[in-house]
Tab-separated table of N, CA and C in Angstrom:
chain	number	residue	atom	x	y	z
C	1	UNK	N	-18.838	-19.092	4.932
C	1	UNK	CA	-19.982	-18.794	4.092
C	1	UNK	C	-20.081	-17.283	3.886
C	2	UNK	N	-20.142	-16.832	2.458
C	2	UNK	CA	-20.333	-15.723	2.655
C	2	UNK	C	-21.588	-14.740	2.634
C	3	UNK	N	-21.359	-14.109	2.883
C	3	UNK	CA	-22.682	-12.819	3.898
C	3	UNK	C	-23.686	-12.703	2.135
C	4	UNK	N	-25.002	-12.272	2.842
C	4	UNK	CA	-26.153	-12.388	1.291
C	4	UNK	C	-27.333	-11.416	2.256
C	5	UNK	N	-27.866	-10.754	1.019
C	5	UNK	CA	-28.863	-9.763	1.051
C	5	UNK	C	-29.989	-10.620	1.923
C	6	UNK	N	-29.894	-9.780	3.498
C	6	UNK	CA	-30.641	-9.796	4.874
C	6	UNK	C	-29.940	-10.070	5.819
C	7	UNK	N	-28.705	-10.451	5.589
C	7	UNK	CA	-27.940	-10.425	6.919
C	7	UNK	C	-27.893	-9.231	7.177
C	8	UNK	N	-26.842	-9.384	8.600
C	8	UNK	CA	-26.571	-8.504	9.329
C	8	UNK	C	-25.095	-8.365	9.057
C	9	UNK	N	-24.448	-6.893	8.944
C	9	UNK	CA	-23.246	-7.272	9.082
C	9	UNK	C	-22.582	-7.820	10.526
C	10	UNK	N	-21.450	-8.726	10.310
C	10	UNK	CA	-20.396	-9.113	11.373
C	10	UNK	C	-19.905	-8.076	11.650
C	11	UNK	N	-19.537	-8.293	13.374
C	11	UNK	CA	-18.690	-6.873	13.941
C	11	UNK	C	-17.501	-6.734	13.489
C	12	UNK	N	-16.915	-6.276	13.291
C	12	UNK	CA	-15.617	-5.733	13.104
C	12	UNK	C	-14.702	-4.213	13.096
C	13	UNK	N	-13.631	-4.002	13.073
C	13	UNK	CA	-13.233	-2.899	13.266
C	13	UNK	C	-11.941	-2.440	11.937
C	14	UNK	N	-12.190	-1.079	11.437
C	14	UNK	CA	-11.608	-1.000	10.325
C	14	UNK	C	-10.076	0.171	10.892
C	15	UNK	N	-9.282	0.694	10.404
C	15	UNK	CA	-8.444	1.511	10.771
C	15	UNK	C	-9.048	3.266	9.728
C	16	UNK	N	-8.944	3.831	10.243
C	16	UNK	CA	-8.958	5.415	9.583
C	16	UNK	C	-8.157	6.070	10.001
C	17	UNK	N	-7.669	7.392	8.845
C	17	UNK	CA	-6.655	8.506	8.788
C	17	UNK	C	-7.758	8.890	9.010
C	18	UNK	N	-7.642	9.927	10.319
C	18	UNK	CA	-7.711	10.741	10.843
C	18	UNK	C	-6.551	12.322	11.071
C	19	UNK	N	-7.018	13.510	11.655
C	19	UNK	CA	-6.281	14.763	11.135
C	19	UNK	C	-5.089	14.506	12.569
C	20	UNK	N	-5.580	13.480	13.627
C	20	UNK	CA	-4.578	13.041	14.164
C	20	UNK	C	-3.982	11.854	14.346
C	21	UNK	N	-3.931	11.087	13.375
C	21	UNK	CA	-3.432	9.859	12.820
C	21	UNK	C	-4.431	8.700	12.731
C	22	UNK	N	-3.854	7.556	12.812
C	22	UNK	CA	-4.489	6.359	12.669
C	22	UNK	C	-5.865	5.866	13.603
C	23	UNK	N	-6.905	6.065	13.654
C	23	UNK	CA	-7.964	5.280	14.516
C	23	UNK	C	-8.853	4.437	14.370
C	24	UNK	N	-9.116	3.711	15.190
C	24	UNK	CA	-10.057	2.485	14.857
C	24	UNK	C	-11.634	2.927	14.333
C	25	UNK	N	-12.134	2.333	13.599
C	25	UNK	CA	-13.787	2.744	13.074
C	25	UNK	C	-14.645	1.038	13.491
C	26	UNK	N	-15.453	0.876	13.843
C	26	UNK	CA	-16.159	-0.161	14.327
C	26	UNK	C	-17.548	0.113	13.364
C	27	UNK	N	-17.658	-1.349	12.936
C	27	UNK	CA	-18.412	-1.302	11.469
C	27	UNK	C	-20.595	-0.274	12.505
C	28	UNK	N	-20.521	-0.965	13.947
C	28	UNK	CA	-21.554	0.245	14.701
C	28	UNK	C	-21.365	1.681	14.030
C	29	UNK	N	-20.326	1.952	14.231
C	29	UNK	CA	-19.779	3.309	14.296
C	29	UNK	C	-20.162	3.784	12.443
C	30	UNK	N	-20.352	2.716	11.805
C	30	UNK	CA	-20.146	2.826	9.940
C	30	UNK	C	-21.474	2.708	9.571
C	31	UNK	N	-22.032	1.465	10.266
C	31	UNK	CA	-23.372	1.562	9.733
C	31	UNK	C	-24.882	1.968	10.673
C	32	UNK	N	-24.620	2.121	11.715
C	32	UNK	CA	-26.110	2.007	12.691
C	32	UNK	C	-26.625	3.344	12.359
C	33	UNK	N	-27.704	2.894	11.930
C	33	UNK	CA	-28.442	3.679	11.782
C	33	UNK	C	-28.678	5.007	10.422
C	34	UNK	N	-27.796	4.207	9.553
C	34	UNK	CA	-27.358	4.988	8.781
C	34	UNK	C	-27.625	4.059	7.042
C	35	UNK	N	-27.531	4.476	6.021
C	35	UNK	CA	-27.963	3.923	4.608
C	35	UNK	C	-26.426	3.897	4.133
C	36	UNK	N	-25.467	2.717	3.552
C	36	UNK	CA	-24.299	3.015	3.505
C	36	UNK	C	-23.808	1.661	2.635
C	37	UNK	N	-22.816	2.585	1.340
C	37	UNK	CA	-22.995	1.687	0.196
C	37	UNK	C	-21.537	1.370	0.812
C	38	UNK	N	-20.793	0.533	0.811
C	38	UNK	CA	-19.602	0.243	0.863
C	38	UNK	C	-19.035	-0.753	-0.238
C	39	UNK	N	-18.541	-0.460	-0.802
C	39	UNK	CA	-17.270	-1.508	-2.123
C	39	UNK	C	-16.262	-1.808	-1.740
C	40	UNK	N	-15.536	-2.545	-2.200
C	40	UNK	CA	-14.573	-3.621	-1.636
C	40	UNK	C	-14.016	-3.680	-2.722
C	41	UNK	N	-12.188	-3.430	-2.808
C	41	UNK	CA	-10.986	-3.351	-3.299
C	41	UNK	C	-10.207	-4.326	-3.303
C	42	UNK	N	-9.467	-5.358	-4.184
C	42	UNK	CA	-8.248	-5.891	-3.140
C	42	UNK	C	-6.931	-5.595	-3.216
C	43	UNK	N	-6.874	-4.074	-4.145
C	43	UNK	CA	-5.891	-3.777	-3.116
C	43	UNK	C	-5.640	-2.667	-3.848
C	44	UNK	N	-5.363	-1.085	-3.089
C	44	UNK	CA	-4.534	0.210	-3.486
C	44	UNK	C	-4.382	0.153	-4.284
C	45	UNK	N	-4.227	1.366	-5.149
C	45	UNK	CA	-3.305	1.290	-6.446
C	45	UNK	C	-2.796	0.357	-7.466
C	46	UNK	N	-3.782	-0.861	-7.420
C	46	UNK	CA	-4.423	-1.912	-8.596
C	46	UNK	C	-4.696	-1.491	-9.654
C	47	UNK	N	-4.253	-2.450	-10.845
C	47	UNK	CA	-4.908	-1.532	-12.106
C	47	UNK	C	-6.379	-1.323	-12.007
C	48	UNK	N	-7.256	-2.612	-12.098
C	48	UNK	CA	-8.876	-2.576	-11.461
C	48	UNK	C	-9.177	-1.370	-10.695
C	49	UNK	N	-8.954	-1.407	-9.815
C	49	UNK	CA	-9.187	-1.040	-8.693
C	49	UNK	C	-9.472	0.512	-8.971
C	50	UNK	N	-7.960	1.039	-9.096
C	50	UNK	CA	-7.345	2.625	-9.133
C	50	UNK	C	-8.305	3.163	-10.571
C	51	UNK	N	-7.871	2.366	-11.735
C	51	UNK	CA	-7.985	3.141	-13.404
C	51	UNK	C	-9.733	2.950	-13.507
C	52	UNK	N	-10.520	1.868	-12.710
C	52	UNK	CA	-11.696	1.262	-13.326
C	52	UNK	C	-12.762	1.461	-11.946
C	53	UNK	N	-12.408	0.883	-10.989
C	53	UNK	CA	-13.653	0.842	-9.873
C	53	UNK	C	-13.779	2.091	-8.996
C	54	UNK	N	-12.488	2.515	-8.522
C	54	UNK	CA	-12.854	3.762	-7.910
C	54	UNK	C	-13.538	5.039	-8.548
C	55	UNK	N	-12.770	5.098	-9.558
C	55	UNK	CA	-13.235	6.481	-10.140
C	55	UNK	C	-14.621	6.189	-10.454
C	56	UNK	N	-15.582	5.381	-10.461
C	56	UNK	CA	-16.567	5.207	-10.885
C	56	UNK	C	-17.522	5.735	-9.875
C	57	UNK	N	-17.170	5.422	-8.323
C	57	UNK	CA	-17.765	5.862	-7.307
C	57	UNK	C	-17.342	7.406	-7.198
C	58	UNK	N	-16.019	7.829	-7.788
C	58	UNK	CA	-15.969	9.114	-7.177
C	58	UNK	C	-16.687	10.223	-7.803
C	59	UNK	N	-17.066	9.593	-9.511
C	59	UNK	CA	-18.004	10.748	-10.408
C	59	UNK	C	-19.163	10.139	-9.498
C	60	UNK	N	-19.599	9.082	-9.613
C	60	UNK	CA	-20.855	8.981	-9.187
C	60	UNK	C	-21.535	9.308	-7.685
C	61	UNK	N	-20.563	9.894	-6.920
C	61	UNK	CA	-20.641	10.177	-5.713
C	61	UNK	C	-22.264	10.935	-5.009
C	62	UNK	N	-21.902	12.235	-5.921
C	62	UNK	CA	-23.424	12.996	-5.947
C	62	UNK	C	-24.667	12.074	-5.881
C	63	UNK	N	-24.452	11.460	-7.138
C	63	UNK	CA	-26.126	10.816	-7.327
C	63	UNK	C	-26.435	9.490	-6.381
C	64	UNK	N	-25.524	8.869	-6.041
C	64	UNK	CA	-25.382	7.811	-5.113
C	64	UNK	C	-26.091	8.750	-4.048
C	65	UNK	N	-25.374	9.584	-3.025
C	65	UNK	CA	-25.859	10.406	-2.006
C	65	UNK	C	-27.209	10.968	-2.360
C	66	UNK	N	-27.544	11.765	-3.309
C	66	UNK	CA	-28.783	11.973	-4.099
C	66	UNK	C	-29.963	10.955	-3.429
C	67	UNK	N	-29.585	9.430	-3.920
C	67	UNK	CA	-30.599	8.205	-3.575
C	67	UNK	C	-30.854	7.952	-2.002
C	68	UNK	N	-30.194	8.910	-0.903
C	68	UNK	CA	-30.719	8.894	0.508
C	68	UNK	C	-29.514	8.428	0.669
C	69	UNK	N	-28.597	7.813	0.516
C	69	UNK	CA	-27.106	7.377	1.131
C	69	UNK	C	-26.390	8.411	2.267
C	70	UNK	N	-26.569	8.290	3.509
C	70	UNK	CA	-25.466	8.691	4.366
C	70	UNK	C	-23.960	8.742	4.127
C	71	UNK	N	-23.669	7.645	3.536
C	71	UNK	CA	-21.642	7.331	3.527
C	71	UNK	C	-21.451	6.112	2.481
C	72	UNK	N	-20.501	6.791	1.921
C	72	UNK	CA	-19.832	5.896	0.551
C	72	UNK	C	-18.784	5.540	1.054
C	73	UNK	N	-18.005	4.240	1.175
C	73	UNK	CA	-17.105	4.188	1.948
C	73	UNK	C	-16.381	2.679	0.790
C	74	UNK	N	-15.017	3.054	0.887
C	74	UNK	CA	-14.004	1.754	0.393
C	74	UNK	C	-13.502	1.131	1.186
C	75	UNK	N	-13.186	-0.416	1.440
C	75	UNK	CA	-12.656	-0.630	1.697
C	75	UNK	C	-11.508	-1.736	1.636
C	76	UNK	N	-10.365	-2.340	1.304
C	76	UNK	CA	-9.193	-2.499	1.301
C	76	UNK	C	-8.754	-3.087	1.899
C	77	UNK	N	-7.738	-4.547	2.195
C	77	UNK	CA	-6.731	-5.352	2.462
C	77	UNK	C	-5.778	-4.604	2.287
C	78	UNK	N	-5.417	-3.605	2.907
C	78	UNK	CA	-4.146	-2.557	2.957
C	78	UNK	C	-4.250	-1.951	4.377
C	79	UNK	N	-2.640	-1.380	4.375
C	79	UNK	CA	-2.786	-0.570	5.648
C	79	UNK	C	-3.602	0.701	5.593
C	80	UNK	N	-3.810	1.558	6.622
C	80	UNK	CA	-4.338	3.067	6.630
C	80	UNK	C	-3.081	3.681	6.034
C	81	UNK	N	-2.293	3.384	5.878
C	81	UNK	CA	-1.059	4.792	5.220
C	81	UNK	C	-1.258	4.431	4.000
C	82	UNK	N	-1.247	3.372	3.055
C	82	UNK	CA	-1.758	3.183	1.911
C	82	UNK	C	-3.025	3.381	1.390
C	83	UNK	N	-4.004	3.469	2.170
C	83	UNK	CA	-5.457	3.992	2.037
C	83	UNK	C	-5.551	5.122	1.967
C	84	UNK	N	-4.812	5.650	2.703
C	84	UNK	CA	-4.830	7.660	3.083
C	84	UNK	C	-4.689	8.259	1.641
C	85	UNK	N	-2.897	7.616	1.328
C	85	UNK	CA	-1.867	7.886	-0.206
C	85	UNK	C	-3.529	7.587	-0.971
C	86	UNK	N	-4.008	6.088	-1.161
C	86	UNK	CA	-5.014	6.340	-2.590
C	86	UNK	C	-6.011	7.343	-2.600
C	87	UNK	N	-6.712	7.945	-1.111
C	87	UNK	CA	-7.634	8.391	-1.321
C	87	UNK	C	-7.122	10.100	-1.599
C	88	UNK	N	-5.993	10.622	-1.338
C	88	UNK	CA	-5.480	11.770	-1.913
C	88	UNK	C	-5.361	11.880	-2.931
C	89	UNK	N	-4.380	11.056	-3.952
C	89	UNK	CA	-4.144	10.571	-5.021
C	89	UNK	C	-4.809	9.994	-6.314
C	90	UNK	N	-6.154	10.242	-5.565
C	90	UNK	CA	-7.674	9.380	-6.586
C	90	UNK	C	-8.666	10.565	-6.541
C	91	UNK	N	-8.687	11.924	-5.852
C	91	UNK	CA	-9.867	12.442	-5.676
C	91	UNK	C	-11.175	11.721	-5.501
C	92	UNK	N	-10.427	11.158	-3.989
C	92	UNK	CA	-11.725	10.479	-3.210
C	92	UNK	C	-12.210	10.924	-2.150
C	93	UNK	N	-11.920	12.570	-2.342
C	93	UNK	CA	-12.753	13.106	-0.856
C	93	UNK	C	-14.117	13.091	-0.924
C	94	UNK	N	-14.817	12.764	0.546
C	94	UNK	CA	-15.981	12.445	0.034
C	94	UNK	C	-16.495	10.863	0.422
C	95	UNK	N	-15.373	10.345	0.072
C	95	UNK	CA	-15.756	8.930	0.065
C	95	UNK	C	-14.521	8.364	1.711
C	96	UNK	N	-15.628	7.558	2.511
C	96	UNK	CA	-14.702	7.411	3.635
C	96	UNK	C	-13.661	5.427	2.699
C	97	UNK	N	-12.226	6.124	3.373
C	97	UNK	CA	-11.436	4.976	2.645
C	97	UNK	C	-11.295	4.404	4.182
C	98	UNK	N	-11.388	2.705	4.654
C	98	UNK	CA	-11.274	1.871	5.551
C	98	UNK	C	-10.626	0.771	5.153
C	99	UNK	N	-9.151	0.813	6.139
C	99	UNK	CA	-8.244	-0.142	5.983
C	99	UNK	C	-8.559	-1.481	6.787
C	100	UNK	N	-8.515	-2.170	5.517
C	100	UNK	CA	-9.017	-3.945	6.540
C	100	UNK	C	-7.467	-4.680	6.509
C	101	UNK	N	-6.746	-3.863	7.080
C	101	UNK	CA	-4.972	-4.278	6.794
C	101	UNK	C	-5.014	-6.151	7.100
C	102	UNK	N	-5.417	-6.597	8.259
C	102	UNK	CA	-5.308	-8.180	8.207
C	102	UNK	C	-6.317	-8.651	7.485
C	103	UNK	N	-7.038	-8.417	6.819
C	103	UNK	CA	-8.180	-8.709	6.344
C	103	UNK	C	-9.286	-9.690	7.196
C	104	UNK	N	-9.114	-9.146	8.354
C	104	UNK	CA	-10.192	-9.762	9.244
C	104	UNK	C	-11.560	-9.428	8.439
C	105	UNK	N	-11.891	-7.747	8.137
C	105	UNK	CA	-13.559	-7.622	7.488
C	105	UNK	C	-13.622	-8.705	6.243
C	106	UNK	N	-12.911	-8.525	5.898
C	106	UNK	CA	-13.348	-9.878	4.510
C	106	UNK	C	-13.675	-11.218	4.857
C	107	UNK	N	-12.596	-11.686	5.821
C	107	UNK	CA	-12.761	-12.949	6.022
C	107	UNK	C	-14.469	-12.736	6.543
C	108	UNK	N	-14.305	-12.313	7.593
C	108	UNK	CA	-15.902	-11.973	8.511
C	108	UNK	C	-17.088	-12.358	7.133
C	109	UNK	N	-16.684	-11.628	6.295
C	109	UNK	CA	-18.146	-11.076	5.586
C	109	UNK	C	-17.892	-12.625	4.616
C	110	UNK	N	-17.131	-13.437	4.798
C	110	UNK	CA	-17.114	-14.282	3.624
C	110	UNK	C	-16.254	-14.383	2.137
C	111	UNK	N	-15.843	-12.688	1.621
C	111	UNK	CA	-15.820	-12.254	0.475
C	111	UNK	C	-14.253	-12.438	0.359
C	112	UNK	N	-13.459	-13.085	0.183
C	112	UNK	CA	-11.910	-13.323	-0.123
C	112	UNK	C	-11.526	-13.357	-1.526
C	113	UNK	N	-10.129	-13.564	-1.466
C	113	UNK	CA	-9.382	-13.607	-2.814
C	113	UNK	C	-8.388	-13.923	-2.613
C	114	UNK	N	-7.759	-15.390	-2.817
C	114	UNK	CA	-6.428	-15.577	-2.429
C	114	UNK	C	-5.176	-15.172	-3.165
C	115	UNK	N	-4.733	-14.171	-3.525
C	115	UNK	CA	-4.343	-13.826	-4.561
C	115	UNK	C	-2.443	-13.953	-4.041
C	116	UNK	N	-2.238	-15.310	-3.437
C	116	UNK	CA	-0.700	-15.125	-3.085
C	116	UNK	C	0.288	-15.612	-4.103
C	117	UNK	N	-0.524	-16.520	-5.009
C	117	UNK	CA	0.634	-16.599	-6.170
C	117	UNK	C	1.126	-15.596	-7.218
C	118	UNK	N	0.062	-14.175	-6.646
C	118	UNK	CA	0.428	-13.031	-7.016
C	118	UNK	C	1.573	-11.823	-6.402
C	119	UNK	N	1.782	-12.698	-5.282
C	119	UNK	CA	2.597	-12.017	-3.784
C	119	UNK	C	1.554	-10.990	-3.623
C	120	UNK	N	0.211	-11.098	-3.434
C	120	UNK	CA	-0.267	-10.434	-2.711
C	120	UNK	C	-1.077	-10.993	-1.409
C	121	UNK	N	-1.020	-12.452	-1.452
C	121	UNK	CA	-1.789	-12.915	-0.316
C	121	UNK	C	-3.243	-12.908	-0.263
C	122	UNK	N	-4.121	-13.164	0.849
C	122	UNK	CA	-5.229	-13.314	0.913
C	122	UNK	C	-5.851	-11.526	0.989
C	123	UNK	N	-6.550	-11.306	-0.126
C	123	UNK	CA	-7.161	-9.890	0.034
C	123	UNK	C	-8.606	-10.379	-0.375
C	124	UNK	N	-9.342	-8.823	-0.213
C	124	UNK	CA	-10.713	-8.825	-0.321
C	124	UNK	C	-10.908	-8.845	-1.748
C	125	UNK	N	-12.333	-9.878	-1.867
C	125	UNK	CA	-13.153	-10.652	-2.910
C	125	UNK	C	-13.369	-8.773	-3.369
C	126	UNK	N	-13.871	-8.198	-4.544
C	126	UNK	CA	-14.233	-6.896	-5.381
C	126	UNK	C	-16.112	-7.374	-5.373
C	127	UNK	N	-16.649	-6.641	-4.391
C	127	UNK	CA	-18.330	-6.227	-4.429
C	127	UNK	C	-18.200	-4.681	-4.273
C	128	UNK	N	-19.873	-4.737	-4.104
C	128	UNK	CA	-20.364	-3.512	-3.761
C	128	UNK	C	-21.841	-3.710	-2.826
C	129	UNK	N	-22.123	-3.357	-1.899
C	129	UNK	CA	-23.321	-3.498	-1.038
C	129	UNK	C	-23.617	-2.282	-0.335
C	130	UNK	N	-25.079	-2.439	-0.006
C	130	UNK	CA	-26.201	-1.419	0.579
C	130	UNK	C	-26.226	-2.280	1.526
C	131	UNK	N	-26.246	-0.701	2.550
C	131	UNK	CA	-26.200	-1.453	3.960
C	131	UNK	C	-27.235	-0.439	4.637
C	132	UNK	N	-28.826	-0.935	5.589
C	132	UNK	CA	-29.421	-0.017	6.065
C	132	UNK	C	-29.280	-0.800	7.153
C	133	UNK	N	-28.867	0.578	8.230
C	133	UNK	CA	-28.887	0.210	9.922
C	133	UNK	C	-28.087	-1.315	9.912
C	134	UNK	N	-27.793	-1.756	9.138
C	134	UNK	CA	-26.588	-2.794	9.954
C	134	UNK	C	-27.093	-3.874	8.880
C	135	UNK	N	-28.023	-3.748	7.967
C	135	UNK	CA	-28.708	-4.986	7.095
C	135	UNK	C	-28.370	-4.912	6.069
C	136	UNK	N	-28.014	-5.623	5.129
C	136	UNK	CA	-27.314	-5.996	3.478
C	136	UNK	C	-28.506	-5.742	2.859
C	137	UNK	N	-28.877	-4.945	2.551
C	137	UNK	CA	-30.131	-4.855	1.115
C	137	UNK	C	-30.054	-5.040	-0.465
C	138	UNK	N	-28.548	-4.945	-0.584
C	138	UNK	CA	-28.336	-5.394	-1.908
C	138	UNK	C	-26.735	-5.702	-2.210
C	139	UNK	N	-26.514	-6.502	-2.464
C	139	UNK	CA	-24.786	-7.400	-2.590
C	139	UNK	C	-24.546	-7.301	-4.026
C	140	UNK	N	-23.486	-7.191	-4.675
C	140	UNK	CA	-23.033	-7.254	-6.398
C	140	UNK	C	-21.523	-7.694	-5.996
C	141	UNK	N	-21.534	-9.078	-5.944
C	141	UNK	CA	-19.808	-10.102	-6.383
C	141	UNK	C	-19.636	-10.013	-7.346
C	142	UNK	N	-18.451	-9.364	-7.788
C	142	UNK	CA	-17.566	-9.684	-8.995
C	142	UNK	C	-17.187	-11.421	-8.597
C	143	UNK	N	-16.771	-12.106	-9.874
C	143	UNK	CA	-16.990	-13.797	-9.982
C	143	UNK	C	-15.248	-13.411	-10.469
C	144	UNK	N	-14.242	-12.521	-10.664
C	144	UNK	CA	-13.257	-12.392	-10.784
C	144	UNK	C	-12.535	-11.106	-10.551
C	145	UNK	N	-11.428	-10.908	-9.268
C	145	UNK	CA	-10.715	-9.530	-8.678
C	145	UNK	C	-10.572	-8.834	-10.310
C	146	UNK	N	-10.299	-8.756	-11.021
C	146	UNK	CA	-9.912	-8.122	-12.246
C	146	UNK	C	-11.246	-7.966	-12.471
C	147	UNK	N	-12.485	-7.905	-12.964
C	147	UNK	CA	-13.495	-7.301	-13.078
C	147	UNK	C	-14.178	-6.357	-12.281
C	148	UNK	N	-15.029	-5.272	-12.663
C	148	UNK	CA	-15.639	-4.198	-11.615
C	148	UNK	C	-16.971	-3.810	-12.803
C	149	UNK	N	-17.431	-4.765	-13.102
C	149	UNK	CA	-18.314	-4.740	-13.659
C	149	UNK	C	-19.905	-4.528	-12.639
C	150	UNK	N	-20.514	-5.995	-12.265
C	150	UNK	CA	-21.499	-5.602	-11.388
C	150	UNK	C	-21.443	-5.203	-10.140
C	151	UNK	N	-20.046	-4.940	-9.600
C	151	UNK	CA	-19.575	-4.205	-8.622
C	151	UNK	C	-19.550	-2.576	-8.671
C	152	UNK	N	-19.402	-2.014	-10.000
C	152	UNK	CA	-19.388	-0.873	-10.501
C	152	UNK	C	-20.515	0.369	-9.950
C	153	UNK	N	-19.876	1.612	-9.796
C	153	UNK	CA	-21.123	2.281	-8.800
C	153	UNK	C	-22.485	2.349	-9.824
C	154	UNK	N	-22.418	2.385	-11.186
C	154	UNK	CA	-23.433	2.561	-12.641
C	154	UNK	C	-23.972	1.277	-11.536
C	155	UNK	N	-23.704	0.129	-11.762
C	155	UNK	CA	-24.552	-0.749	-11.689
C	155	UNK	C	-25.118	-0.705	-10.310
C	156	UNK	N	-24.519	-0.233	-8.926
C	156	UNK	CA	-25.208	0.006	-7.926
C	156	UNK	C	-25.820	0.522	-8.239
C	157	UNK	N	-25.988	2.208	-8.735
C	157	UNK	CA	-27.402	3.036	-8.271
C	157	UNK	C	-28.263	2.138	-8.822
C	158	UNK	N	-28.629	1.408	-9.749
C	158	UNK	CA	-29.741	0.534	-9.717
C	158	UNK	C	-30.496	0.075	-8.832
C	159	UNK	N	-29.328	0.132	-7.865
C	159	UNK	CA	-29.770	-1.342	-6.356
C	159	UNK	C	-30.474	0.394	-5.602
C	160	UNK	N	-30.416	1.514	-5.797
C	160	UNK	CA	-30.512	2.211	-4.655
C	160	UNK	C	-32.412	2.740	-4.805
């Protein structure tokens, strides 16, 4: 079942580039206590993804933070070395990138995409959610990975 505005998020643990390599981030560590929009990719360097959803968060970065936001954060059915490459490669500093390489956070949260007759396998469903202190305050599912429509950061700041 997947996760809806008042849950709590499920625990889980994401991977981060760090200035000394790879380390674990624990969704505590992402959200407690903190206001934190996180969007969901399914996968690197996607046409969606790369040309349409990211860059949307990365102009909109300011005004998102502007609305009280602590941390803008992506995250991805990819490894951290492929997360690192997009977030150099996208001018996404600024925005924390979190690798859900087995896609344990997706499954957790509900939000999938089986996308293996694509050879890409099971990746993460394309939202966007507000998260205060550990609580979903506002969810936006894309109803198809190729859209980034009400997932889009325009259509978040609404939610903020």
């Amino acid at each position: 079942m997947a996760i809806k505005v008042g849950d709590r998020v499920p625990n889980s643990t994401f991977t981060v580039m760090t200035s000394e390599g790879p380390k674990p981030k624990t969704t505590d560590e992402l959200f407690k206590g903190k206001k934190v929009v996180l969007f969901a990719v399914p996968g690197a360097f996607t046409p969606t993804c790369h040309k349409n959803h990211l860059p949307g968060f990365v102009q909109n970065l300011a005004a998102i933070k502007a609305k009280g936001v602590d941390t803008v954060a992506v995250t991805g059915v990819n490894d951290v070395f492929v997360m690192d490459a997009w977030k150099k490669a996208s001018g996404g500093d600024g925005i924390e990138f979190l690798a859900d390489g087995s896609a344990a956070w997706a499954k957790a949260v509900g939000i999938t995409a089986d996308l293996t007759e694509r050879g890409l396998g099971v990746r993460s469903g394309r939202y966007a959610m507000v998260v205060e202190d550990g609580v979903v305050k506002a969810l936006n599912v894309e109803d198809s990975p190729g859209k980034a429509d009400v997932s889009g950061a325009e259509n978040l700041l609404k939610s903020l």
